[in-house]
Amino acid sequence: MKTKEIIDQVEKLINDNSDLKFNIEEPSDSAVEAFFYKTARRLINAKKGYLSGSSGYLDYVIALRNFMLVFQTPLEVNSIDIPDGNSYGIYKNDDGKYYATYDIPAFIKNQSFVRDAFINIGTEEPFEKTKYLLKTNNFVESITGFKYFKSLEQKLCVYGGLNTPLGFTSLVSMPTGGGKSLVTQTLAYEKEGLTIVVVPTVSLATVYKGNIIKNLIMDCQSYTKYRPNETTGGIFVSWRRKEELPTGA
């Protein structure tokens, strides 16, 4: 994406009333880049509306703030007056340019949710395009490293498991490879205690154990019990936080 070209052209257009023609074509191969493009177009249209009187000062300032947040860039703005101490989260830096902050009120507890709602330069487009929002939250990403769920079904299973009320039991059923393991891994790390996972084969237990250690950075113990005259048995895999494991466990 021609990020710098867009920023330079927008900065010129908002400070020059003689020509408001935006000469950059909309990208067609990326939804995220298309959003950046439309954010710039929205600001130019807001400037046109402000000059013609079809929209107001706040419409223009809000579009300006949104552009700076999305592109994570300061802008020189000399075509309108932006007062110091304004309530729009717009400030002036030492170079005389304006920049925008999220400026989230203190009474909003989950402030990271508000920041995640903004698509910006750091936003990554999911590998698989989908009409659903598959972004994980900060908790899931911090303990597993996964930024996106594989599917809407996996997202529902993980959040459903996490929100199971105390004293209740949830049955999570998904096809093989659907991502059920993420449910147990996330639950195991959410609270202190012992988590037991039963899997049907030794090979699956080995893979499961490796993924747990890799993703959650935990010590993991596996226990294999074979029934007489049988070649397979139950595999019991348990893991706890490292600091909770006794010496020699």
mmCIF file of C-alpha atoms in Angstrom:
data_model
loop_
_atom_site.group_PDB
_atom_site.id
_atom_site.type_symbol
_atom_site.label_atom_id
_atom_site.label_comp_id
_atom_site.label_asym_id
_atom_site.label_seq_id
_atom_site.Cartn_x
_atom_site.Cartn_y
_atom_site.Cartn_z
ATOM 1 C CA MET A 1 0.000 0.000 0.000
ATOM 2 C CA LYS A 2 1.218 3.516 -0.816
ATOM 3 C CA THR A 3 0.890 4.716 2.775
ATOM 4 C CA LYS A 4 3.290 7.657 2.574
ATOM 5 C CA GLU A 5 1.815 8.800 -0.745
ATOM 6 C CA ILE A 6 -1.685 8.777 0.750
ATOM 7 C CA ILE A 7 -0.566 10.713 3.846
ATOM 8 C CA ASP A 8 1.334 13.312 1.795
ATOM 9 C CA GLN A 9 -1.556 13.829 -0.611
ATOM 10 C CA VAL A 10 -4.151 14.079 2.165
ATOM 11 C CA GLU A 11 -2.014 16.576 4.100
ATOM 12 C CA LYS A 12 -1.750 18.715 0.971
ATOM 13 C CA LEU A 13 -5.465 18.512 0.169
ATOM 14 C CA ILE A 14 -6.728 19.442 3.638
ATOM 15 C CA ASN A 15 -4.568 22.588 3.597
ATOM 16 C CA ASP A 16 -5.329 23.622 0.010
ATOM 17 C CA ASN A 17 -8.888 24.560 -0.896
ATOM 18 C CA SER A 18 -8.214 25.027 -4.610
ATOM 19 C CA ASP A 19 -8.145 21.354 -5.608
ATOM 20 C CA LEU A 20 -9.632 18.514 -3.566
ATOM 21 C CA LYS A 21 -9.179 15.742 -6.118
ATOM 22 C CA PHE A 22 -7.806 12.520 -4.606
ATOM 23 C CA ASN A 23 -5.564 10.912 -7.244
ATOM 24 C CA ILE A 24 -4.958 7.472 -5.747
ATOM 25 C CA GLU A 25 -6.822 4.390 -6.954
ATOM 26 C CA GLU A 26 -8.620 2.119 -4.508
ATOM 27 C CA PRO A 27 -6.786 -1.204 -3.931
ATOM 28 C CA SER A 28 -8.791 -4.308 -4.772
ATOM 29 C CA ASP A 29 -6.703 -7.147 -3.314
ATOM 30 C CA SER A 30 -6.888 -6.333 0.391
ATOM 31 C CA ALA A 31 -9.826 -5.423 2.611
ATOM 32 C CA VAL A 32 -7.517 -3.721 5.125
ATOM 33 C CA GLU A 33 -5.864 -1.548 2.469
ATOM 34 C CA ALA A 34 -9.285 -0.718 1.039
ATOM 35 C CA PHE A 35 -10.281 0.481 4.513
ATOM 36 C CA PHE A 36 -7.218 2.771 4.648
ATOM 37 C CA TYR A 37 -8.114 4.182 1.244
ATOM 38 C CA LYS A 38 -11.736 4.819 2.237
ATOM 39 C CA THR A 39 -10.590 6.486 5.458
ATOM 40 C CA ALA A 40 -8.614 8.974 3.365
ATOM 41 C CA ARG A 41 -11.523 9.502 0.968
ATOM 42 C CA ARG A 42 -13.852 10.031 3.905
ATOM 43 C CA LEU A 43 -11.626 12.826 5.217
ATOM 44 C CA ILE A 44 -11.471 14.536 1.818
ATOM 45 C CA ASN A 45 -15.257 14.290 1.461
ATOM 46 C CA ALA A 46 -15.664 15.730 4.973
ATOM 47 C CA LYS A 47 -13.442 18.656 3.973
ATOM 48 C CA LYS A 48 -15.559 19.241 0.846
ATOM 49 C CA GLY A 49 -18.742 19.106 2.914
ATOM 50 C CA TYR A 50 -17.313 21.536 5.462
ATOM 51 C CA LEU A 51 -16.388 24.037 2.737
ATOM 52 C CA SER A 52 -19.768 23.744 1.003
ATOM 53 C CA GLY A 53 -21.738 23.935 4.243
ATOM 54 C CA SER A 54 -23.384 20.527 3.795
ATOM 55 C CA SER A 55 -21.612 19.216 6.899
ATOM 56 C CA GLY A 56 -20.290 20.830 10.031
ATOM 57 C CA TYR A 57 -17.011 21.522 11.789
ATOM 58 C CA LEU A 58 -17.280 18.443 14.011
ATOM 59 C CA ASP A 59 -17.836 16.152 11.024
ATOM 60 C CA TYR A 60 -14.558 17.374 9.584
ATOM 61 C CA VAL A 61 -12.605 17.193 12.856
ATOM 62 C CA ILE A 62 -13.853 13.675 13.622
ATOM 63 C CA ALA A 63 -12.838 12.486 10.142
ATOM 64 C CA LEU A 64 -9.454 14.139 10.655
ATOM 65 C CA ARG A 65 -8.988 12.419 14.015
ATOM 66 C CA ASN A 66 -10.010 9.065 12.549
ATOM 67 C CA PHE A 67 -7.466 9.414 9.729
ATOM 68 C CA MET A 68 -4.628 10.141 12.163
ATOM 69 C CA LEU A 69 -5.578 7.165 14.329
ATOM 70 C CA VAL A 70 -5.866 4.757 11.398
ATOM 71 C CA PHE A 71 -2.618 5.857 9.735
ATOM 72 C CA GLN A 72 -0.852 6.481 13.061
ATOM 73 C CA THR A 73 0.591 9.744 11.775
ATOM 74 C CA PRO A 74 0.645 13.437 12.722
ATOM 75 C CA LEU A 75 -0.590 16.001 10.201
ATOM 76 C CA GLU A 76 -0.010 19.657 9.535
ATOM 77 C CA VAL A 77 -3.406 21.365 9.722
ATOM 78 C CA ASN A 78 -3.627 25.102 9.025
ATOM 79 C CA SER A 79 -7.016 25.291 7.308
ATOM 80 C CA ILE A 80 -9.099 25.126 10.495
ATOM 81 C CA ASP A 81 -8.630 26.071 14.123
ATOM 82 C CA ILE A 82 -8.216 23.180 16.566
ATOM 83 C CA PRO A 83 -8.168 24.685 20.071
ATOM 84 C CA ASP A 84 -5.834 23.492 22.802
ATOM 85 C CA GLY A 85 -7.586 21.431 25.453
ATOM 86 C CA ASN A 86 -10.198 20.232 22.956
ATOM 87 C CA SER A 87 -12.350 17.199 23.732
ATOM 88 C CA TYR A 88 -11.524 15.344 20.502
ATOM 89 C CA GLY A 89 -8.277 13.692 21.618
ATOM 90 C CA ILE A 90 -6.262 15.867 19.200
ATOM 91 C CA TYR A 91 -3.018 17.477 20.388
ATOM 92 C CA LYS A 92 -0.125 19.460 18.893
ATOM 93 C CA ASN A 93 3.434 18.114 19.001
ATOM 94 C CA ASP A 94 6.702 20.074 19.209
ATOM 95 C CA ASP A 95 6.867 20.337 15.409
ATOM 96 C CA GLY A 96 3.526 22.115 15.283
ATOM 97 C CA LYS A 97 1.740 19.141 13.751
ATOM 98 C CA TYR A 98 -1.424 17.627 15.188
ATOM 99 C CA TYR A 99 -1.739 14.024 16.316
ATOM 100 C CA ALA A 100 -4.634 11.998 17.701
ATOM 101 C CA THR A 101 -4.880 9.685 20.700
ATOM 102 C CA TYR A 102 -7.553 7.211 21.682
ATOM 103 C CA ASP A 103 -8.202 9.312 24.803
ATOM 104 C CA ILE A 104 -10.427 6.620 26.318
ATOM 105 C CA PRO A 105 -12.395 7.697 29.420
ATOM 106 C CA ALA A 106 -11.131 6.171 32.664
ATOM 107 C CA PHE A 107 -14.527 4.659 33.472
ATOM 108 C CA ILE A 108 -14.200 2.247 30.520
ATOM 109 C CA LYS A 109 -12.563 -0.809 32.077
ATOM 110 C CA ASN A 110 -11.746 -2.849 28.966
ATOM 111 C CA GLN A 111 -9.793 -0.157 27.124
ATOM 112 C CA SER A 112 -7.926 -2.639 24.933
ATOM 113 C CA PHE A 113 -11.260 -3.577 23.331
ATOM 114 C CA VAL A 114 -11.697 0.030 22.189
ATOM 115 C CA ARG A 115 -8.187 0.117 20.694
ATOM 116 C CA ASP A 116 -8.721 -3.212 18.939
ATOM 117 C CA ALA A 117 -11.843 -1.789 17.298
ATOM 118 C CA PHE A 118 -9.634 0.531 15.231
ATOM 119 C CA ILE A 119 -8.016 -0.834 12.107
ATOM 120 C CA ASN A 120 -4.603 0.808 11.780
ATOM 121 C CA ILE A 121 -1.175 0.340 10.213
ATOM 122 C CA GLY A 122 -0.448 -2.580 12.553
ATOM 123 C CA THR A 123 -3.590 -4.525 11.601
ATOM 124 C CA GLU A 124 -2.963 -7.874 9.935
ATOM 125 C CA GLU A 125 -5.472 -9.358 7.535
ATOM 126 C CA PRO A 126 -6.503 -12.954 8.406
ATOM 127 C CA PHE A 127 -5.075 -15.633 6.125
ATOM 128 C CA GLU A 128 -8.567 -16.923 5.372
ATOM 129 C CA LYS A 129 -11.025 -14.237 4.329
ATOM 130 C CA THR A 130 -14.319 -14.449 6.173
ATOM 131 C CA LYS A 131 -17.313 -12.278 6.910
ATOM 132 C CA TYR A 132 -16.875 -12.979 10.636
ATOM 133 C CA LEU A 133 -14.565 -11.173 13.066
ATOM 134 C CA LEU A 134 -12.134 -13.918 14.145
ATOM 135 C CA LYS A 135 -9.678 -11.750 16.115
ATOM 136 C CA THR A 136 -8.754 -13.264 19.479
ATOM 137 C CA ASN A 137 -8.724 -11.071 22.552
ATOM 138 C CA ASN A 138 -5.575 -10.004 24.407
ATOM 139 C CA PHE A 139 -5.908 -12.812 26.966
ATOM 140 C CA VAL A 140 -6.046 -15.630 24.432
ATOM 141 C CA GLU A 141 -3.278 -14.106 22.305
ATOM 142 C CA SER A 142 -0.964 -13.530 25.276
ATOM 143 C CA ILE A 143 -1.062 -17.161 26.433
ATOM 144 C CA THR A 144 -1.274 -18.969 23.092
ATOM 145 C CA GLY A 145 0.248 -16.605 20.535
ATOM 146 C CA PHE A 146 -2.767 -16.985 18.244
ATOM 147 C CA LYS A 147 -4.062 -13.686 16.837
ATOM 148 C CA TYR A 148 -7.022 -15.221 15.015
ATOM 149 C CA PHE A 149 -9.361 -18.149 15.510
ATOM 150 C CA LYS A 150 -9.490 -20.781 12.778
ATOM 151 C CA SER A 151 -13.262 -20.485 12.442
ATOM 152 C CA LEU A 152 -16.359 -18.974 13.980
ATOM 153 C CA GLU A 153 -17.084 -22.391 15.515
ATOM 154 C CA GLN A 154 -13.744 -22.427 17.328
ATOM 155 C CA LYS A 155 -14.316 -18.887 18.577
ATOM 156 C CA LEU A 156 -17.722 -19.851 19.988
ATOM 157 C CA CYS A 157 -16.260 -22.961 21.643
ATOM 158 C CA VAL A 158 -13.381 -21.090 23.295
ATOM 159 C CA TYR A 159 -15.476 -18.215 24.599
ATOM 160 C CA GLY A 160 -18.269 -20.592 25.554
ATOM 161 C CA GLY A 161 -15.847 -22.654 27.616
ATOM 162 C CA LEU A 162 -14.326 -19.581 29.242
ATOM 163 C CA ASN A 163 -17.756 -18.285 30.221
ATOM 164 C CA THR A 164 -19.037 -21.536 31.726
ATOM 165 C CA PRO A 165 -20.517 -20.579 35.132
ATOM 166 C CA LEU A 166 -18.919 -22.005 38.266
ATOM 167 C CA GLY A 167 -20.413 -25.392 39.084
ATOM 168 C CA PHE A 168 -21.673 -26.040 35.554
ATOM 169 C CA THR A 169 -20.305 -28.336 32.837
ATOM 170 C CA SER A 170 -19.887 -27.517 29.145
ATOM 171 C CA LEU A 171 -19.699 -30.133 26.391
ATOM 172 C CA VAL A 172 -17.540 -28.876 23.516
ATOM 173 C CA SER A 173 -17.849 -30.917 20.325
ATOM 174 C CA MET A 174 -15.973 -30.162 17.104
ATOM 175 C CA PRO A 175 -14.596 -32.229 14.206
ATOM 176 C CA THR A 176 -10.996 -33.466 14.334
ATOM 177 C CA GLY A 177 -8.654 -30.556 13.675
ATOM 178 C CA GLY A 178 -11.306 -27.993 14.507
ATOM 179 C CA GLY A 179 -9.317 -26.493 17.360
ATOM 180 C CA LYS A 180 -10.793 -27.993 20.534
ATOM 181 C CA SER A 181 -7.348 -28.047 22.153
ATOM 182 C CA LEU A 182 -7.372 -24.266 22.383
ATOM 183 C CA VAL A 183 -10.347 -24.510 24.745
ATOM 184 C CA THR A 184 -8.532 -26.694 27.285
ATOM 185 C CA GLN A 185 -5.255 -24.807 26.956
ATOM 186 C CA THR A 186 -6.937 -21.480 27.602
ATOM 187 C CA LEU A 187 -8.962 -22.798 30.531
ATOM 188 C CA ALA A 188 -5.864 -24.361 32.077
ATOM 189 C CA TYR A 189 -4.052 -21.061 32.124
ATOM 190 C CA GLU A 190 -7.012 -18.960 33.241
ATOM 191 C CA LYS A 191 -6.949 -20.086 36.887
ATOM 192 C CA GLU A 192 -4.591 -21.920 39.222
ATOM 193 C CA GLY A 193 -5.245 -25.609 39.609
ATOM 194 C CA LEU A 194 -4.990 -28.929 37.849
ATOM 195 C CA THR A 195 -6.372 -29.580 34.375
ATOM 196 C CA ILE A 196 -6.755 -33.152 33.112
ATOM 197 C CA VAL A 197 -7.135 -33.881 29.416
ATOM 198 C CA VAL A 198 -7.917 -37.403 28.194
ATOM 199 C CA VAL A 199 -6.913 -38.282 24.628
ATOM 200 C CA PRO A 200 -7.305 -41.618 22.808
ATOM 201 C CA THR A 201 -3.815 -42.299 21.420
ATOM 202 C CA VAL A 202 -0.171 -42.027 22.462
ATOM 203 C CA SER A 203 0.736 -40.068 19.326
ATOM 204 C CA LEU A 204 -1.972 -37.507 19.984
ATOM 205 C CA ALA A 205 -0.823 -37.147 23.586
ATOM 206 C CA THR A 206 2.739 -36.531 22.404
ATOM 207 C CA VAL A 207 1.630 -33.846 19.952
ATOM 208 C CA TYR A 208 -0.673 -32.318 22.534
ATOM 209 C CA LYS A 209 2.087 -32.196 25.141
ATOM 210 C CA GLY A 210 4.485 -30.545 22.684
ATOM 211 C CA ASN A 211 1.968 -27.882 21.738
ATOM 212 C CA ILE A 212 1.220 -27.088 25.356
ATOM 213 C CA ILE A 213 4.874 -26.611 26.232
ATOM 214 C CA LYS A 214 5.512 -24.578 23.067
ATOM 215 C CA ASN A 215 2.487 -22.302 23.305
ATOM 216 C CA LEU A 216 1.933 -21.953 27.039
ATOM 217 C CA ILE A 217 5.533 -22.256 28.237
ATOM 218 C CA MET A 218 4.499 -24.678 30.972
ATOM 219 C CA ASP A 219 5.823 -27.884 32.391
ATOM 220 C CA CYS A 220 3.718 -30.832 31.367
ATOM 221 C CA GLN A 221 3.518 -34.368 32.711
ATOM 222 C CA SER A 222 1.955 -37.259 30.814
ATOM 223 C CA TYR A 223 0.798 -40.544 32.248
ATOM 224 C CA THR A 224 0.111 -43.614 30.146
ATOM 225 C CA LYS A 225 -1.908 -46.552 31.401
ATOM 226 C CA TYR A 226 -2.369 -49.630 29.218
ATOM 227 C CA ARG A 227 -5.104 -52.125 29.921
ATOM 228 C CA PRO A 228 -4.166 -55.836 29.874
ATOM 229 C CA ASN A 229 -4.220 -57.432 26.391
ATOM 230 C CA GLU A 230 -4.797 -54.072 24.714
ATOM 231 C CA THR A 231 -2.427 -52.035 22.598
ATOM 232 C CA THR A 232 -3.988 -48.675 23.364
ATOM 233 C CA GLY A 233 -5.207 -47.078 26.493
ATOM 234 C CA GLY A 234 -6.085 -43.828 28.104
ATOM 235 C CA ILE A 235 -3.528 -41.107 28.110
ATOM 236 C CA PHE A 236 -3.784 -38.639 30.945
ATOM 237 C CA VAL A 237 -2.019 -35.374 30.356
ATOM 238 C CA SER A 238 -1.871 -32.748 33.038
ATOM 239 C CA TRP A 239 -0.095 -29.475 33.273
ATOM 240 C CA ARG A 240 0.225 -26.650 35.728
ATOM 241 C CA ARG A 241 2.162 -23.456 35.883
ATOM 242 C CA LYS A 242 5.869 -23.966 36.414
ATOM 243 C CA GLU A 243 5.912 -22.264 39.770
ATOM 244 C CA GLU A 244 3.150 -24.595 40.987
ATOM 245 C CA LEU A 245 5.015 -27.794 40.104
ATOM 246 C CA PRO A 246 6.834 -29.481 43.000
ATOM 247 C CA THR A 247 10.545 -30.188 42.638
ATOM 248 C CA GLY A 248 11.153 -33.356 40.679
ATOM 249 C CA ALA A 249 7.615 -33.554 39.281
#
